[in-house]
Coordinates of C-alpha atoms and ligand atoms in Angstrom, one line a residue:
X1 CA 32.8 -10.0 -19.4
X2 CA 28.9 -9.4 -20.3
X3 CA 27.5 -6.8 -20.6
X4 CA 23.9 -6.0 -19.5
X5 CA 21.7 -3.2 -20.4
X6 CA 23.0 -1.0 -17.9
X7 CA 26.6 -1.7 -17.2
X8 CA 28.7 0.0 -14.5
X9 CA 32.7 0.0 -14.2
X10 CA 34.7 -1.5 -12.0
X11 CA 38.5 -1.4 -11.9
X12 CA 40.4 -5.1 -12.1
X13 CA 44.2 -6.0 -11.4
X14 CA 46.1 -6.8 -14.1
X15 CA 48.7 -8.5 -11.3
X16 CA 46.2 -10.3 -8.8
X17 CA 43.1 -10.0 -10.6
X18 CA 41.3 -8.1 -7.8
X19 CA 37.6 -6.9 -8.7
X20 CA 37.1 -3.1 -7.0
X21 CA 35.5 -0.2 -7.1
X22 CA 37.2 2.2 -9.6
X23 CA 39.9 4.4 -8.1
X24 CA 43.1 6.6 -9.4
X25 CA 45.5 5.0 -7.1
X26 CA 47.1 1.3 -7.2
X27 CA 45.4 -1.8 -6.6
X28 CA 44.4 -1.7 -2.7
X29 CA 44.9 -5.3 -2.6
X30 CA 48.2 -6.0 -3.9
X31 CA 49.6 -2.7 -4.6
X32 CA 50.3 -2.7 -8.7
X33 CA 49.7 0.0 -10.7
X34 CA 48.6 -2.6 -13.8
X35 CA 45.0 -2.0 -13.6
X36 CA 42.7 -1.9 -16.2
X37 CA 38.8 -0.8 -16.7
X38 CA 36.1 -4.1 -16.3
X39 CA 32.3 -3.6 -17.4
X40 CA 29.6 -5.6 -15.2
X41 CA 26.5 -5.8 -15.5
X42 CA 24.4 -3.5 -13.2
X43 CA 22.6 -5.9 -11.1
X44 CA 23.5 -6.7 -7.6
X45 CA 22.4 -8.1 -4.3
X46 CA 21.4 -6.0 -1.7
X47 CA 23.5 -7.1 1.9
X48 CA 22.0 -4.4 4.0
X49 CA 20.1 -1.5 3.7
X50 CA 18.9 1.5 5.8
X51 CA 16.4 4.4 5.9
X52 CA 17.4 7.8 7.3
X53 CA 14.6 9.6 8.3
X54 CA 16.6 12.5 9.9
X55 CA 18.7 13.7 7.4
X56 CA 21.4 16.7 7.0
X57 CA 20.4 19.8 5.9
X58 CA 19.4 19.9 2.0
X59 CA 19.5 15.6 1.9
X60 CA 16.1 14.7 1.0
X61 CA 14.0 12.3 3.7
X62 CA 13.7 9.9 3.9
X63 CA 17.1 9.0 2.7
X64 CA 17.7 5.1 1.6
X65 CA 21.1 3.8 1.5
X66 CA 21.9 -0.2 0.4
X67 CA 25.0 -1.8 0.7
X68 CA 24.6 -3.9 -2.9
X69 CA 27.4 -6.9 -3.6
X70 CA 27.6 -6.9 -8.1
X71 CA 30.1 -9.0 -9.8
X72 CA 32.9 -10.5 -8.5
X73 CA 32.1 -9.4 -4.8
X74 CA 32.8 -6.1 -5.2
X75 CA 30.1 -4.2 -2.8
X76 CA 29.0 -0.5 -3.4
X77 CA 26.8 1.7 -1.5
X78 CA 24.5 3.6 -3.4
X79 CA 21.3 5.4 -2.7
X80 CA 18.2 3.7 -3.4
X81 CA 15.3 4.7 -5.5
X82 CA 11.9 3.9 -4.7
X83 CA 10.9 1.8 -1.7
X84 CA 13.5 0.4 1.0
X85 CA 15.2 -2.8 -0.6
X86 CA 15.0 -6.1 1.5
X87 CA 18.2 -7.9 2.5
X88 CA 18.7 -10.5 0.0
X89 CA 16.7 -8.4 -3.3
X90 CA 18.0 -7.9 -6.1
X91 CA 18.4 -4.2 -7.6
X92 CA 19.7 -2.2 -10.5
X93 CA 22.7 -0.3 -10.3
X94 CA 23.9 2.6 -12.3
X95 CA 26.5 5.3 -12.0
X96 CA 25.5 8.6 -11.8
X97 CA 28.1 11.2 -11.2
X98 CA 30.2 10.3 -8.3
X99 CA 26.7 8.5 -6.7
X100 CA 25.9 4.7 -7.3
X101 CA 22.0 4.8 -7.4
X102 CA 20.4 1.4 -7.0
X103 CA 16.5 0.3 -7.7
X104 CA 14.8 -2.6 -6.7
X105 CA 13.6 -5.2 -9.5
X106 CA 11.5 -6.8 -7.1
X107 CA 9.0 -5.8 -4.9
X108 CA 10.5 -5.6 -1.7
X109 CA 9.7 -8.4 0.5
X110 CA 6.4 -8.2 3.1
X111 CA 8.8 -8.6 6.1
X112 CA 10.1 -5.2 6.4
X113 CA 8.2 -3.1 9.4
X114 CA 6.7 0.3 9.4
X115 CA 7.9 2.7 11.8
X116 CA 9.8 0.6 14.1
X117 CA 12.2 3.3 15.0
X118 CA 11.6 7.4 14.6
X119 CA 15.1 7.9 13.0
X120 CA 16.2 4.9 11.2
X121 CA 15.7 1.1 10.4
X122 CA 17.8 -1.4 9.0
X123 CA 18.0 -4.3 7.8
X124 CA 21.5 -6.3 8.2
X125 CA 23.5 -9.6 7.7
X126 CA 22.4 -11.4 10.9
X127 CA 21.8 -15.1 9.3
X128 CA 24.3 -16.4 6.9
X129 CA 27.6 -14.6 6.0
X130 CA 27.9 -13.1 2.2
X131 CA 29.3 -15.4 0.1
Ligands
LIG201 ZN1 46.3 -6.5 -7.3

C-alpha cells in the first residue's frame, strides 16, 4: 500500500481480506485470527459530522466529532481540529493515543449554519448513500 506523509494503521485479514480498524481480537468479519498490520494514508472523507456544545465535565466545548471513511471503507470517528468539517470534505487523519484526530484540508464549505440549534448540529448522509 502507499504510504502518505502521515500514515495511520489499519488491521487487514489475511483470510477474507477485510479492511478494519485495528483491534486484538479476530477478524469481526470472518472470524480468523490471520491478521496482519496495513498502512494507509491519512486522508479520508468526512460522512457526518457533529458539534457538541454541551459537553461532559472536563471535555472541552465545543466538542467536534466526524465520522471520516479512509482507505478501503474502513470509517473512524475521530475528533476534529479546527472548524466543523462539511459532509463530503476531505480531512487529515492521524492517531494519537487511543484518539483518531481529524483536520480539515479544506475550508469547510459556506453551507454549514451558525447556531441553528443551542446544543448541537449536524450534518448527515441524507442524499446519496456512501459508496
Ligand atoms: Zn476475515
Amino acid at each position: 500500500m502507499t504510504e502518505g506523509p502521515v500514515a495511520i494503521e489499519l488491521s487487514r485479514c489475511e483470510a477474507c481480506l477485510a479492511r478494519f480498524v485495528p483491534t486484538d481480537g479476530p477478524c469481526p468479519r470472518c472470524g480468523s485470527t490471520r491478521v496482519g498490520p496495513l498502512s494507509v494514508p491519512g486522508v479520508g472523507k468526512v460522512l457526518a459530522a457533529t458539534e457538541l456544545l454541551v459537553t461532559p465535565p472536563g471535555v472541552r466545548s465545543p466538542n467536534r466529532l466526524a465520522l471520516v471513511e479512509v482507505a478501503d471503507a474502513v470509517r473512524l470517528l475521530a475528533v476534529v481540529e479546527g472548524p466543523l468539517p462539511g459532509r463530503g470534505a476531505l480531512v487529515s487523519v492521524a492517531r494519537v493515543g487511543e484518539v483518531y484526530r481529524a483536520r480539515a484540508e479544506l475550508p469547510p464549505p459556506a453551507e454549514r449554519g451558525e447556531g441553528e440549534s443551542p446544543r448541537a448540529r449536524t450534518s448527515g448522509p441524507s442524499f446519496e448513500p456512501p459508496r
